[in-house]
Amino acid sequence: MKDTKLYVVIPCYNEEEVLSETSGRMLELFKSMISDGLIGAESRIVMVDDGSRDSTWEIISRLSESSSVFRGIKLAHNAGHQNAVLAGLMTVKDECDCAVSIDADLQDDINAIAEMVRKYDDGCDVVYGVRSERKTDTFFKRFTAEGFYKFMKIMGVEIVFNHADYRLMSRRALDSLSEFKEVNLFLRGIVPQIGFKSDCVYYQRAERFAGESKYPLKKMLSFAFDGITSFSVKPIKLVWSMGVFVCIAAIIAAVYTLISKFFGYTSDGWASIMCSIWFIGGVQLISVGVIGEYIGKIYKETKARPRFIIEEYKKQD
C-alpha cells in the first residue's frame, strides 16, 4: 500500500450543472486508486471557484463539509482559467506529493489519472494528458486547434501537441513553477520550460457532460494570441521584416517612376497611389498594434499585481 498524497485541482467557473457528476466520478476513482494501492488515503480533490455567478461555490462548500476528501478554494473575483489553475496548485503544493489539474466538464478522461500516477512512480515529475484524436471536434475547431499548435512551434514556443491543462506535476515541479512570476500566464508554455523528466498519457476526449463551453471562439483567439506574445518575439521580428520589404518595394517603385518620367510614359495614376497609401498604412497599423501588445504586457508585468486572491479555503482537516 502506497502513501502517495495526490491532490486533484479542478478549476470551476459557473459549473453548477456538472459538479455533482464530476464529484461523484472523481470520488469513485479515488476509492478505486486507494484500493489498488496507487495513492494514499490522505489524497484530496480540490475545487477552485473562479468567481462563479451561479451556485458553484455553494455546491463546493457542501461537498467539503460532507467529506474530508473534498476541499474548496474560493477566489475573491474571476481571475481567469489559468490563474484559477495556478491558485489551486500553489495552495496545495506543500501538502501533496503530486497534483493533477483537470477541468470540471468531464471532457478529459479521468481514468488517465491512474496512468499518470504510475508514470510519476516511475520517476516522472511532469506527465502530460494528450488527446489521441480529435474526432469529436468540428472541422473548424480541429483545423484551428491543430493550426495553433503548429504555429506555436513555428514561433519557437516549446509546447506539447494536443495538450491542454490536464497534467500531473510532482512537488518539486510545482516548487519550480512557483518561481515563474509573470502575470501573463500561459501554463502550456511555462511547464515544458521546467525541464524535469516528463512523459505523456494519451486518452480520448469526450463531449462536455453538461453546461456550455467557457472558451468561445473569441476567448480562444485571445488565449492563443496571449500564448504567442508571452513566449515569442518572432512577431516583432516579422514586423521588422515587413518594414524592410516595404522599403525595398518603395525603392523599386521610385526607380520605376523616375525611369517612366524620363521616357515620358507617366500618366495620372490615382489607383496605384491609393493602393500604395492603403498598403503602407495597413502595414504601419499592424506594426504598431503588434508592438503595442508587447508594450501592454510589459506594463502589466511591471505593476506586479497579484495573479489571484483567495477569499476562502474550506477543508475539514
XYZ file of C-alpha atoms in Angstrom:
317
model
C 0.000 0.000 0.000
C 1.476 3.340 -1.071
C 1.009 6.577 0.821
C 1.429 8.925 -2.178
C -0.645 12.033 -1.485
C -2.321 13.010 -4.741
C -4.276 16.260 -4.981
C -6.538 16.845 -7.983
C -7.134 20.539 -8.696
C -10.326 21.369 -10.599
C -10.929 24.997 -11.707
C -14.644 25.818 -11.796
C -16.472 28.740 -13.365
C -20.277 28.547 -13.425
C -20.219 24.734 -13.317
C -23.328 24.057 -11.209
C -24.768 21.736 -13.869
C -21.808 19.357 -13.876
C -20.275 19.444 -10.393
C -22.436 16.719 -8.870
C -21.478 14.283 -11.628
C -17.827 15.362 -11.592
C -17.501 14.963 -7.819
C -19.200 11.562 -7.909
C -16.946 10.195 -10.632
C -13.811 11.621 -9.017
C -14.722 10.122 -5.646
C -15.242 6.688 -7.225
C -11.882 6.993 -8.986
C -10.147 7.898 -5.726
C -11.673 4.925 -3.921
C -10.511 2.617 -6.714
C -6.966 4.062 -6.754
C -6.670 3.838 -2.960
C -7.941 0.272 -3.064
C -5.373 -0.594 -5.782
C -2.579 0.940 -3.697
C -1.787 3.705 -6.226
C -2.401 6.594 -3.828
C -2.748 7.121 -0.109
C -5.952 7.735 1.844
C -4.902 11.353 2.503
C -5.282 12.262 -1.159
C -7.711 15.118 -1.827
C -9.941 16.655 -4.518
C -9.644 20.459 -4.541
C -12.199 22.553 -6.430
C -11.364 26.179 -7.196
C -14.296 28.557 -7.658
C -13.133 31.227 -10.092
C -15.659 33.909 -9.162
C -18.706 31.974 -10.371
C -22.061 33.775 -10.596
C -24.192 30.659 -10.066
C -24.346 28.182 -7.165
C -20.931 26.633 -7.867
C -19.443 27.733 -4.527
C -22.472 26.518 -2.554
C -22.077 23.059 -4.119
C -18.322 23.031 -3.411
C -18.990 24.092 0.195
C -21.475 21.256 0.702
C -19.027 18.729 -0.742
C -16.188 19.907 1.506
C -18.464 19.742 4.550
C -19.766 16.265 3.698
C -16.396 14.584 3.107
C -12.776 15.255 4.043
C -11.776 14.142 0.527
C -13.150 17.381 -0.928
C -11.714 20.824 -0.402
C -12.810 24.168 -1.776
C -10.929 27.323 -2.709
C -12.928 30.466 -3.411
C -11.207 33.240 -5.349
C -12.229 36.798 -4.459
C -13.032 37.558 -8.100
C -12.889 35.992 -11.551
C -9.151 35.670 -12.241
C -9.375 33.540 -15.401
C -8.842 29.843 -16.052
C -5.028 29.908 -15.987
C -4.895 31.842 -12.718
C -7.526 29.558 -11.156
C -5.427 26.501 -12.024
C -2.327 28.191 -10.613
C -4.158 29.257 -7.451
C -5.140 25.665 -6.738
C -1.696 24.255 -7.456
C 0.141 26.875 -5.399
C -2.254 26.402 -2.461
C -1.711 22.630 -2.241
C 1.918 22.307 -3.386
C 3.298 21.972 0.150
C 0.623 19.463 1.209
C 0.845 16.891 -1.590
C 3.412 14.658 -3.257
C 1.957 15.358 -6.693
C -1.005 17.245 -8.141
C -3.166 16.814 -11.222
C -5.013 19.734 -12.845
C -8.152 18.905 -14.834
C -11.230 20.839 -15.981
C -14.619 20.224 -14.393
C -16.549 19.470 -17.601
C -15.592 15.742 -17.762
C -14.304 16.035 -21.326
C -10.876 14.830 -20.229
C -10.826 11.138 -19.311
C -10.352 10.998 -15.534
C -9.222 7.367 -15.768
C -5.959 8.616 -17.295
C -5.040 9.906 -13.817
C -4.167 6.366 -12.693
C -1.681 6.015 -15.562
C -0.252 9.436 -14.725
C 0.399 8.308 -11.152
C 2.122 5.144 -12.413
C 4.441 7.267 -14.552
C 5.071 9.501 -11.529
C 6.034 6.374 -9.579
C 8.465 5.558 -12.409
C 10.259 8.849 -11.830
C 8.429 11.410 -13.991
C 7.988 14.867 -12.498
C 5.551 16.020 -15.195
C 3.030 13.838 -17.023
C 1.003 15.445 -19.807
C -2.515 14.344 -20.697
C -2.606 14.359 -24.504
C -5.595 13.864 -26.772
C -5.094 10.867 -29.047
C -7.528 12.184 -31.668
C -9.998 14.988 -32.403
C -12.938 13.082 -33.911
C -15.448 14.781 -31.612
C -14.412 18.253 -32.817
C -15.969 20.092 -35.726
C -13.772 20.617 -38.781
C -13.308 24.287 -37.864
C -12.330 23.506 -34.252
C -9.943 20.758 -35.355
C -8.361 22.922 -38.068
C -7.871 25.962 -35.805
C -6.612 23.912 -32.829
C -4.040 21.982 -34.839
C -3.072 25.178 -36.644
C -2.495 26.862 -33.286
C -0.086 24.173 -32.059
C 1.823 24.185 -35.373
C 2.032 27.966 -35.391
C 3.328 27.980 -31.814
C 6.074 25.570 -32.886
C 6.989 27.875 -35.790
C 7.130 30.784 -33.341
C 9.694 28.833 -31.315
C 7.443 28.051 -28.335
C 8.077 24.707 -26.630
C 4.632 23.143 -26.348
C 3.154 19.635 -26.231
C 0.925 18.970 -29.250
C -2.776 18.418 -28.402
C -2.177 19.022 -24.688
C -4.337 21.494 -22.766
C -4.047 21.870 -18.974
C -4.598 18.247 -17.987
C -1.315 17.212 -16.366
C 0.361 15.761 -13.294
C 3.179 17.640 -11.575
C 5.384 16.468 -8.703
C 6.019 18.639 -5.668
C 9.431 19.743 -6.907
C 7.928 20.591 -10.307
C 5.303 22.694 -8.500
C 8.036 24.396 -6.476
C 9.803 25.231 -9.730
C 6.547 26.512 -11.255
C 6.177 28.895 -8.319
C 9.428 30.578 -9.427
C 7.748 31.834 -12.611
C 6.382 35.241 -11.646
C 4.872 36.527 -14.896
C 1.378 37.972 -14.791
C 0.518 36.903 -18.355
C 0.090 33.196 -17.672
C 0.285 30.541 -20.368
C 0.852 27.325 -18.431
C 1.101 25.141 -21.540
C 4.231 27.073 -22.460
C 5.633 27.522 -18.938
C 5.508 23.911 -17.710
C 7.727 22.453 -20.505
C 10.372 25.038 -19.554
C 10.771 23.462 -16.112
C 12.811 20.709 -17.715
C 12.372 17.750 -15.355
C 11.731 14.243 -16.630
C 8.345 14.109 -18.359
C 6.101 11.727 -20.266
C 2.663 11.656 -21.889
C -0.551 9.733 -21.311
C -2.905 9.528 -24.294
C -6.684 9.487 -23.986
C -9.838 10.093 -25.991
C -11.722 13.274 -25.181
C -15.477 13.070 -24.647
C -18.258 15.577 -25.212
C -18.944 18.056 -22.453
C -21.232 16.390 -19.863
C -23.416 19.455 -19.257
C -23.404 23.223 -19.455
C -21.764 25.486 -22.004
C -18.134 25.816 -23.037
C -16.258 28.545 -21.186
C -13.978 29.047 -24.202
C -15.948 30.501 -27.147
C -14.077 31.447 -30.343
C -13.283 34.995 -29.187
C -11.761 33.740 -25.938
C -9.812 31.009 -27.735
C -8.292 33.522 -30.171
C -7.360 35.845 -27.301
C -5.801 32.925 -25.394
C -3.817 31.856 -28.468
C -2.535 35.398 -29.056
C -1.541 35.691 -25.388
C 0.387 32.436 -25.682
C 2.264 33.607 -28.764
C 3.188 37.048 -27.430
C 4.102 35.686 -23.977
C 6.717 33.266 -25.305
C 7.957 34.520 -28.658
C 9.432 37.757 -30.037
C 9.152 36.492 -33.609
C 6.094 38.676 -34.326
C 8.255 41.753 -33.652
C 10.933 40.363 -35.951
C 8.234 39.777 -38.548
C 7.196 43.430 -38.249
C 10.822 44.448 -38.900
C 10.947 42.149 -41.948
C 7.721 43.650 -43.275
C 9.206 47.125 -42.857
C 12.310 46.109 -44.827
C 10.114 44.584 -47.562
C 8.007 47.751 -47.859
C 11.150 49.921 -48.035
C 12.614 47.757 -50.808
C 9.301 47.851 -52.666
C 9.210 51.643 -52.279
C 12.742 51.984 -53.707
C 11.847 49.791 -56.688
C 8.682 51.829 -57.256
C 10.682 55.080 -57.057
C 13.222 53.831 -59.650
C 10.378 52.707 -61.926
C 8.692 56.107 -61.575
C 11.887 58.006 -62.443
C 12.542 55.832 -65.497
C 8.948 56.226 -66.659
C 9.200 60.003 -66.160
C 12.445 60.154 -68.109
C 10.976 58.324 -71.113
C 7.687 60.209 -70.914
C 5.467 57.232 -70.094
C 3.882 58.704 -66.992
C 0.185 59.342 -66.628
C -2.177 60.106 -63.789
C -2.188 57.021 -61.526
C -4.793 57.629 -58.872
C -5.471 53.886 -58.336
C -1.834 52.936 -57.829
C -1.261 55.846 -55.442
C -4.294 54.967 -53.352
C -3.316 51.269 -53.220
C 0.184 52.220 -52.093
C -1.146 54.514 -49.384
C -3.580 51.911 -48.066
C -0.946 49.170 -48.148
C 1.700 51.161 -46.307
C -0.881 52.480 -43.854
C -2.086 48.950 -43.145
C 1.454 47.697 -42.539
C 2.082 50.589 -40.154
C -1.111 49.967 -38.186
C -0.396 46.230 -37.895
C 3.154 47.002 -36.778
C 2.033 49.496 -34.162
C -0.591 47.013 -32.921
C 1.876 44.153 -32.509
C 4.456 46.332 -30.775
C 1.694 47.828 -28.619
C 0.658 44.333 -27.493
C 4.171 43.670 -26.221
C 4.349 47.066 -24.523
C 0.997 46.331 -22.852
C 2.348 43.060 -21.485
C 5.445 44.835 -20.178
C 3.129 47.362 -18.486
C 1.183 44.572 -16.754
C 4.353 42.797 -15.651
C 5.938 45.936 -14.168
C 2.872 46.573 -11.982
C 3.329 43.064 -10.497
C -0.247 42.843 -9.278
C -1.299 39.562 -7.604
C -2.479 36.985 -10.130
C -5.220 35.760 -7.797
C -6.612 36.477 -4.335
C -8.017 33.630 -2.243
C -11.096 34.586 -0.257
C -11.700 31.241 1.450
C -10.139 27.786 1.726
C -12.606 25.167 3.017
C -11.307 21.882 4.378
C -12.095 19.544 7.232
C -8.536 18.633 8.236
